[in-house]
Every structure is written in C-alpha cells, then in structure tokens.
PDB file of C-alpha atoms in Angstrom:
ATOM      1  CA  UNK K   1     108.295  39.693   8.769  1.00  0.00           C
ATOM      2  CA  UNK K   2     110.945  37.226   7.593  1.00  0.00           C
ATOM      3  CA  UNK K   3     113.673  36.035   9.936  1.00  0.00           C
ATOM      4  CA  UNK K   4     116.925  34.825   8.435  1.00  0.00           C
ATOM      5  CA  UNK K   5     117.874  31.390   9.675  1.00  0.00           C
ATOM      6  CA  UNK K   6     121.534  30.370   9.688  1.00  0.00           C
ATOM      7  CA  UNK K   7     122.333  26.684   9.925  1.00  0.00           C
ATOM      8  CA  UNK K   8     125.759  25.807  11.220  1.00  0.00           C
ATOM      9  CA  UNK K   9     127.262  22.459  12.224  1.00  0.00           C
ATOM     10  CA  UNK K  10     128.315  21.820  15.822  1.00  0.00           C
ATOM     11  CA  UNK K  11     130.979  19.150  16.093  1.00  0.00           C
ATOM     12  CA  UNK K  12     131.343  17.280  19.411  1.00  0.00           C
ATOM     13  CA  UNK K  13     134.927  16.605  20.530  1.00  0.00           C
ATOM     14  CA  UNK K  14     136.495  15.025  23.581  1.00  0.00           C
ATOM     15  CA  UNK K  15     139.166  17.522  24.682  1.00  0.00           C
ATOM     16  CA  UNK K  16     140.206  18.316  21.090  1.00  0.00           C
ATOM     17  CA  UNK K  17     137.970  21.230  20.032  1.00  0.00           C
ATOM     18  CA  UNK K  18     140.755  23.817  20.056  1.00  0.00           C
ATOM     19  CA  UNK K  19     143.219  21.571  18.202  1.00  0.00           C
ATOM     20  CA  UNK K  20     140.597  20.530  15.649  1.00  0.00           C
ATOM     21  CA  UNK K  21     139.554  24.135  14.906  1.00  0.00           C
ATOM     22  CA  UNK K  22     143.232  25.037  14.450  1.00  0.00           C
ATOM     23  CA  UNK K  23     143.752  22.020  12.176  1.00  0.00           C
ATOM     24  CA  UNK K  24     140.748  22.838   9.943  1.00  0.00           C
ATOM     25  CA  UNK K  25     141.407  26.585   9.713  1.00  0.00           C
ATOM     26  CA  UNK K  26     144.998  25.748   8.630  1.00  0.00           C
ATOM     27  CA  UNK K  27     143.681  23.715   5.683  1.00  0.00           C
ATOM     28  CA  UNK K  28     140.900  25.828   4.161  1.00  0.00           C
ATOM     29  CA  UNK K  29     141.336  29.308   2.624  1.00  0.00           C
ATOM     30  CA  UNK K  30     139.599  32.309   4.150  1.00  0.00           C
ATOM     31  CA  UNK K  31     139.265  30.510   7.485  1.00  0.00           C
ATOM     32  CA  UNK K  32     139.684  31.653  11.059  1.00  0.00           C
ATOM     33  CA  UNK K  33     138.881  30.986  14.686  1.00  0.00           C
ATOM     34  CA  UNK K  34     136.381  33.636  15.765  1.00  0.00           C
ATOM     35  CA  UNK K  35     135.772  32.945  19.483  1.00  0.00           C
ATOM     36  CA  UNK K  36     136.474  30.554  22.320  1.00  0.00           C
ATOM     37  CA  UNK K  37     134.307  30.013  25.387  1.00  0.00           C
ATOM     38  CA  UNK K  38     135.211  28.252  28.606  1.00  0.00           C
ATOM     39  CA  UNK K  39     133.480  26.133  31.187  1.00  0.00           C
ATOM     40  CA  UNK K  40     132.651  27.835  34.488  1.00  0.00           C
ATOM     41  CA  UNK K  41     131.827  26.449  37.879  1.00  0.00           C
ATOM     42  CA  UNK K  42     128.111  26.742  36.990  1.00  0.00           C
ATOM     43  CA  UNK K  43     126.725  23.344  36.057  1.00  0.00           C
ATOM     44  CA  UNK K  44     129.933  21.485  36.916  1.00  0.00           C
ATOM     45  CA  UNK K  45     127.890  18.700  38.559  1.00  0.00           C
ATOM     46  CA  UNK K  46     126.312  18.114  35.121  1.00  0.00           C
ATOM     47  CA  UNK K  47     129.109  18.834  32.647  1.00  0.00           C
ATOM     48  CA  UNK K  48     131.981  17.569  34.818  1.00  0.00           C
ATOM     49  CA  UNK K  49     134.618  19.853  33.215  1.00  0.00           C
ATOM     50  CA  UNK K  50     137.105  21.954  35.120  1.00  0.00           C
ATOM     51  CA  UNK K  51     136.350  25.667  35.158  1.00  0.00           C
ATOM     52  CA  UNK K  52     138.553  27.396  32.577  1.00  0.00           C
ATOM     53  CA  UNK K  53     138.741  24.418  30.230  1.00  0.00           C
ATOM     54  CA  UNK K  54     137.535  24.926  26.650  1.00  0.00           C
ATOM     55  CA  UNK K  55     133.782  24.651  26.142  1.00  0.00           C
ATOM     56  CA  UNK K  56     133.413  25.824  22.504  1.00  0.00           C
ATOM     57  CA  UNK K  57     135.527  27.141  19.678  1.00  0.00           C
ATOM     58  CA  UNK K  58     133.726  29.095  17.011  1.00  0.00           C
ATOM     59  CA  UNK K  59     135.410  29.045  13.613  1.00  0.00           C
ATOM     60  CA  UNK K  60     134.804  29.629   9.925  1.00  0.00           C
ATOM     61  CA  UNK K  61     135.963  27.503   6.996  1.00  0.00           C
ATOM     62  CA  UNK K  62     135.849  29.580   3.817  1.00  0.00           C
ATOM     63  CA  UNK K  63     132.954  31.581   5.252  1.00  0.00           C
ATOM     64  CA  UNK K  64     130.951  28.572   6.648  1.00  0.00           C
ATOM     65  CA  UNK K  65     130.411  28.896  10.410  1.00  0.00           C
ATOM     66  CA  UNK K  66     131.201  25.906  12.666  1.00  0.00           C
ATOM     67  CA  UNK K  67     131.201  25.278  16.390  1.00  0.00           C
ATOM     68  CA  UNK K  68     133.607  22.785  18.011  1.00  0.00           C
ATOM     69  CA  UNK K  69     132.213  21.665  21.378  1.00  0.00           C
ATOM     70  CA  UNK K  70     134.432  19.966  23.942  1.00  0.00           C
ATOM     71  CA  UNK K  71     131.605  17.873  25.308  1.00  0.00           C
ATOM     72  CA  UNK K  72     133.430  14.734  26.455  1.00  0.00           C
ATOM     73  CA  UNK K  73     133.655  11.063  25.517  1.00  0.00           C
ATOM     74  CA  UNK K  74     129.916  10.325  25.267  1.00  0.00           C
ATOM     75  CA  UNK K  75     129.553  10.743  21.479  1.00  0.00           C
ATOM     76  CA  UNK K  76     131.670   9.893  18.448  1.00  0.00           C
ATOM     77  CA  UNK K  77     131.661  10.799  14.768  1.00  0.00           C
ATOM     78  CA  UNK K  78     130.566   8.346  12.098  1.00  0.00           C
ATOM     79  CA  UNK K  79     130.027   8.357   8.353  1.00  0.00           C
ATOM     80  CA  UNK K  80     126.304   9.173   8.655  1.00  0.00           C
ATOM     81  CA  UNK K  81     127.355  12.839   8.468  1.00  0.00           C
ATOM     82  CA  UNK K  82     130.123  14.055   6.181  1.00  0.00           C
ATOM     83  CA  UNK K  83     131.293  17.337   4.717  1.00  0.00           C
ATOM     84  CA  UNK K  84     131.668  17.625   0.931  1.00  0.00           C
ATOM     85  CA  UNK K  85     134.531  19.621  -0.548  1.00  0.00           C
ATOM     86  CA  UNK K  86     133.767  20.440  -4.188  1.00  0.00           C
ATOM     87  CA  UNK K  87     137.091  20.701  -6.017  1.00  0.00           C
ATOM     88  CA  UNK K  88     137.780  22.196  -9.440  1.00  0.00           C
ATOM     89  CA  UNK K  89     141.184  20.580 -10.156  1.00  0.00           C
ATOM     90  CA  UNK K  90     143.201  17.490  -9.375  1.00  0.00           C
ATOM     91  CA  UNK K  91     145.659  19.669  -7.485  1.00  0.00           C
ATOM     92  CA  UNK K  92     142.824  20.817  -5.214  1.00  0.00           C
ATOM     93  CA  UNK K  93     141.617  17.234  -4.701  1.00  0.00           C
ATOM     94  CA  UNK K  94     145.181  16.142  -3.864  1.00  0.00           C
ATOM     95  CA  UNK K  95     145.782  19.053  -1.496  1.00  0.00           C
ATOM     96  CA  UNK K  96     142.590  18.569   0.579  1.00  0.00           C
ATOM     97  CA  UNK K  97     142.926  14.796   0.560  1.00  0.00           C
ATOM     98  CA  UNK K  98     146.514  14.879   1.805  1.00  0.00           C
ATOM     99  CA  UNK K  99     145.895  17.590   4.395  1.00  0.00           C
ATOM    100  CA  UNK K 100     142.796  15.999   5.896  1.00  0.00           C
ATOM    101  CA  UNK K 101     144.180  12.439   5.885  1.00  0.00           C
ATOM    102  CA  UNK K 102     147.498  13.474   7.438  1.00  0.00           C
ATOM    103  CA  UNK K 103     148.575  12.400  10.914  1.00  0.00           C
ATOM    104  CA  UNK K 104     146.165   9.560  11.536  1.00  0.00           C
ATOM    105  CA  UNK K 105     143.377  10.041   8.995  1.00  0.00           C
ATOM    106  CA  UNK K 106     142.172   7.113   6.905  1.00  0.00           C
ATOM    107  CA  UNK K 107     141.138   6.679   3.285  1.00  0.00           C
ATOM    108  CA  UNK K 108     137.691   5.440   2.346  1.00  0.00           C
ATOM    109  CA  UNK K 109     136.055   4.648  -0.974  1.00  0.00           C
ATOM    110  CA  UNK K 110     134.741   7.034  -3.602  1.00  0.00           C
ATOM    111  CA  UNK K 111     136.534  10.148  -2.408  1.00  0.00           C
ATOM    112  CA  UNK K 112     135.612   9.692   1.263  1.00  0.00           C
ATOM    113  CA  UNK K 113     138.107   9.908   4.134  1.00  0.00           C
ATOM    114  CA  UNK K 114     138.170  10.332   7.878  1.00  0.00           C
ATOM    115  CA  UNK K 115     140.458  12.919   9.397  1.00  0.00           C
ATOM    116  CA  UNK K 116     142.477  12.353  12.563  1.00  0.00           C
ATOM    117  CA  UNK K 117     139.455  13.366  14.700  1.00  0.00           C
ATOM    118  CA  UNK K 118     137.116  10.886  13.019  1.00  0.00           C
ATOM    119  CA  UNK K 119     135.201  13.515  11.001  1.00  0.00           C
ATOM    120  CA  UNK K 120     134.172  12.223   7.538  1.00  0.00           C
ATOM    121  CA  UNK K 121     134.889  14.262   4.408  1.00  0.00           C
ATOM    122  CA  UNK K 122     134.057  13.750   0.735  1.00  0.00           C
ATOM    123  CA  UNK K 123     136.737  15.275  -1.515  1.00  0.00           C
ATOM    124  CA  UNK K 124     134.945  15.345  -4.858  1.00  0.00           C
ATOM    125  CA  UNK K 125     134.935  17.138  -8.220  1.00  0.00           C
ATOM    126  CA  UNK K 126     132.531  20.076  -8.416  1.00  0.00           C
ATOM    127  CA  UNK K 127     130.914  18.418 -11.439  1.00  0.00           C
ATOM    128  CA  UNK K 128     130.132  15.121  -9.691  1.00  0.00           C
ATOM    129  CA  UNK K 129     126.434  15.842  -9.038  1.00  0.00           C
ATOM    130  CA  UNK K 130     125.942  16.847 -12.695  1.00  0.00           C
ATOM    131  CA  UNK K 131     127.663  13.644 -13.823  1.00  0.00           C
ATOM    132  CA  UNK K 132     125.612  11.259 -11.691  1.00  0.00           C
ATOM    133  CA  UNK K 133     122.272  12.954 -12.336  1.00  0.00           C
ATOM    134  CA  UNK K 134     122.811  13.285 -16.099  1.00  0.00           C
ATOM    135  CA  UNK K 135     121.933  10.657 -18.653  1.00  0.00           C
ATOM    136  CA  UNK K 136     121.680   7.106 -17.298  1.00  0.00           C
ATOM    137  CA  UNK K 137     124.536   5.934 -19.556  1.00  0.00           C
ATOM    138  CA  UNK K 138     126.872   8.705 -18.422  1.00  0.00           C
ATOM    139  CA  UNK K 139     125.943   8.139 -14.760  1.00  0.00           C
ATOM    140  CA  UNK K 140     126.652   4.412 -15.152  1.00  0.00           C
ATOM    141  CA  UNK K 141     130.113   5.116 -16.629  1.00  0.00           C
ATOM    142  CA  UNK K 142     130.973   7.633 -13.922  1.00  0.00           C
ATOM    143  CA  UNK K 143     129.813   5.303 -11.124  1.00  0.00           C
ATOM    144  CA  UNK K 144     131.797   2.402 -12.606  1.00  0.00           C
ATOM    145  CA  UNK K 145     134.935   4.546 -12.639  1.00  0.00           C
ATOM    146  CA  UNK K 146     134.293   6.117  -9.223  1.00  0.00           C
ATOM    147  CA  UNK K 147     133.421   3.062  -7.119  1.00  0.00           C
ATOM    148  CA  UNK K 148     136.874   1.418  -6.997  1.00  0.00           C
ATOM    149  CA  UNK K 149     138.708   4.701  -6.315  1.00  0.00           C
ATOM    150  CA  UNK K 150     139.754   6.025  -2.951  1.00  0.00           C
ATOM    151  CA  UNK K 151     141.212   9.488  -3.724  1.00  0.00           C
ATOM    152  CA  UNK K 152     139.430  10.533  -6.918  1.00  0.00           C
ATOM    153  CA  UNK K 153     141.166  10.809 -10.269  1.00  0.00           C
ATOM    154  CA  UNK K 154     139.512  13.801 -11.926  1.00  0.00           C
ATOM    155  CA  UNK K 155     140.825  13.033 -15.452  1.00  0.00           C
ATOM    156  CA  UNK K 156     139.553   9.429 -15.285  1.00  0.00           C
ATOM    157  CA  UNK K 157     136.133  10.585 -14.105  1.00  0.00           C
ATOM    158  CA  UNK K 158     135.933  13.207 -16.854  1.00  0.00           C
ATOM    159  CA  UNK K 159     136.812  10.531 -19.442  1.00  0.00           C
ATOM    160  CA  UNK K 160     134.148   8.246 -18.038  1.00  0.00           C
ATOM    161  CA  UNK K 161     131.541  10.991 -18.203  1.00  0.00           C
ATOM    162  CA  UNK K 162     132.481  11.856 -21.794  1.00  0.00           C
ATOM    163  CA  UNK K 163     132.271   8.217 -22.786  1.00  0.00           C
TER     164      UNK K 163
END
C-alpha cells in the first residue's frame, strides 16, 4: 500500500507568525489562512509563551501549504533556504519583487531578495532553468547578463539566451 507524503515548509517566527501569514496571503493569488493554533498552559515551562498567544498559523500560497510557527528568538532565517517564484512576465516579476521587498525588505543579486521577516525569495523567469541548463554558450550568456542584476530584466535575459 502506498502512502501519499506531503512536504510543507514550516517557518519559524518570533512573535510575527500571524502578521507574516497575512502578508504572504495578501501577495499571492489563491492564498488563504486555513487555521490558527494557540499555546496552552501545558508545556509552558519549556515553551515559555503565554497561554492564548499564537503557536502556529496554517496557510496556503497558491495551493502550497505552509506553517508559520511563533517559536521565539532562538532561530533566524538565512539565504540557505529560499523560495522560488517562477514568473512568466516582467509585470509579474515587478509585482512580486515590489510586494515582497516592501516595508523593510532588501534586494539581493540575481533576482534574490529578503522580505521584511528575513525570508529569502528568488523572483525569476519560469524559463531560467531551461536557459542555464541549455547549451554551454547560451548558459554563459544568460549568466553574464543575470549576475549583475538585482531585480531581473526578463527582456535582457531573453536577448542573452537568444544570442
């Protein structure tokens, strides 16, 4: 008998799980908060949170399940994990880039950015993997065009790929 396994990210926040879930579901289409759980008195000597404060917020971003955990200040996000957003137009790249970088986010290189919570995102063209795994000459041109960019310029990358 086969058992279906669902893999879903759990993001650790310090008192911001509810705000982060609201922020993300406001950016992506077909997104929603699905459940919220709260700390209880049980285990308070271990978790240290007041009963009734947010423990987890379950949410979906365009059908992908996520959990936001209000775990505390022990852990922080870094670029070792990022979420890729495959975009089909420059308008889509611009929209996601601006929304995620707003209110304290920061731009990185090659389509990467950090949002206001420190979560890393890659806002990239849907064709990018095809471009960088294609012929060596095309991959070289695309990488040469991509490396100096922050927010990606889809037309420039398409020109680089075409040669």
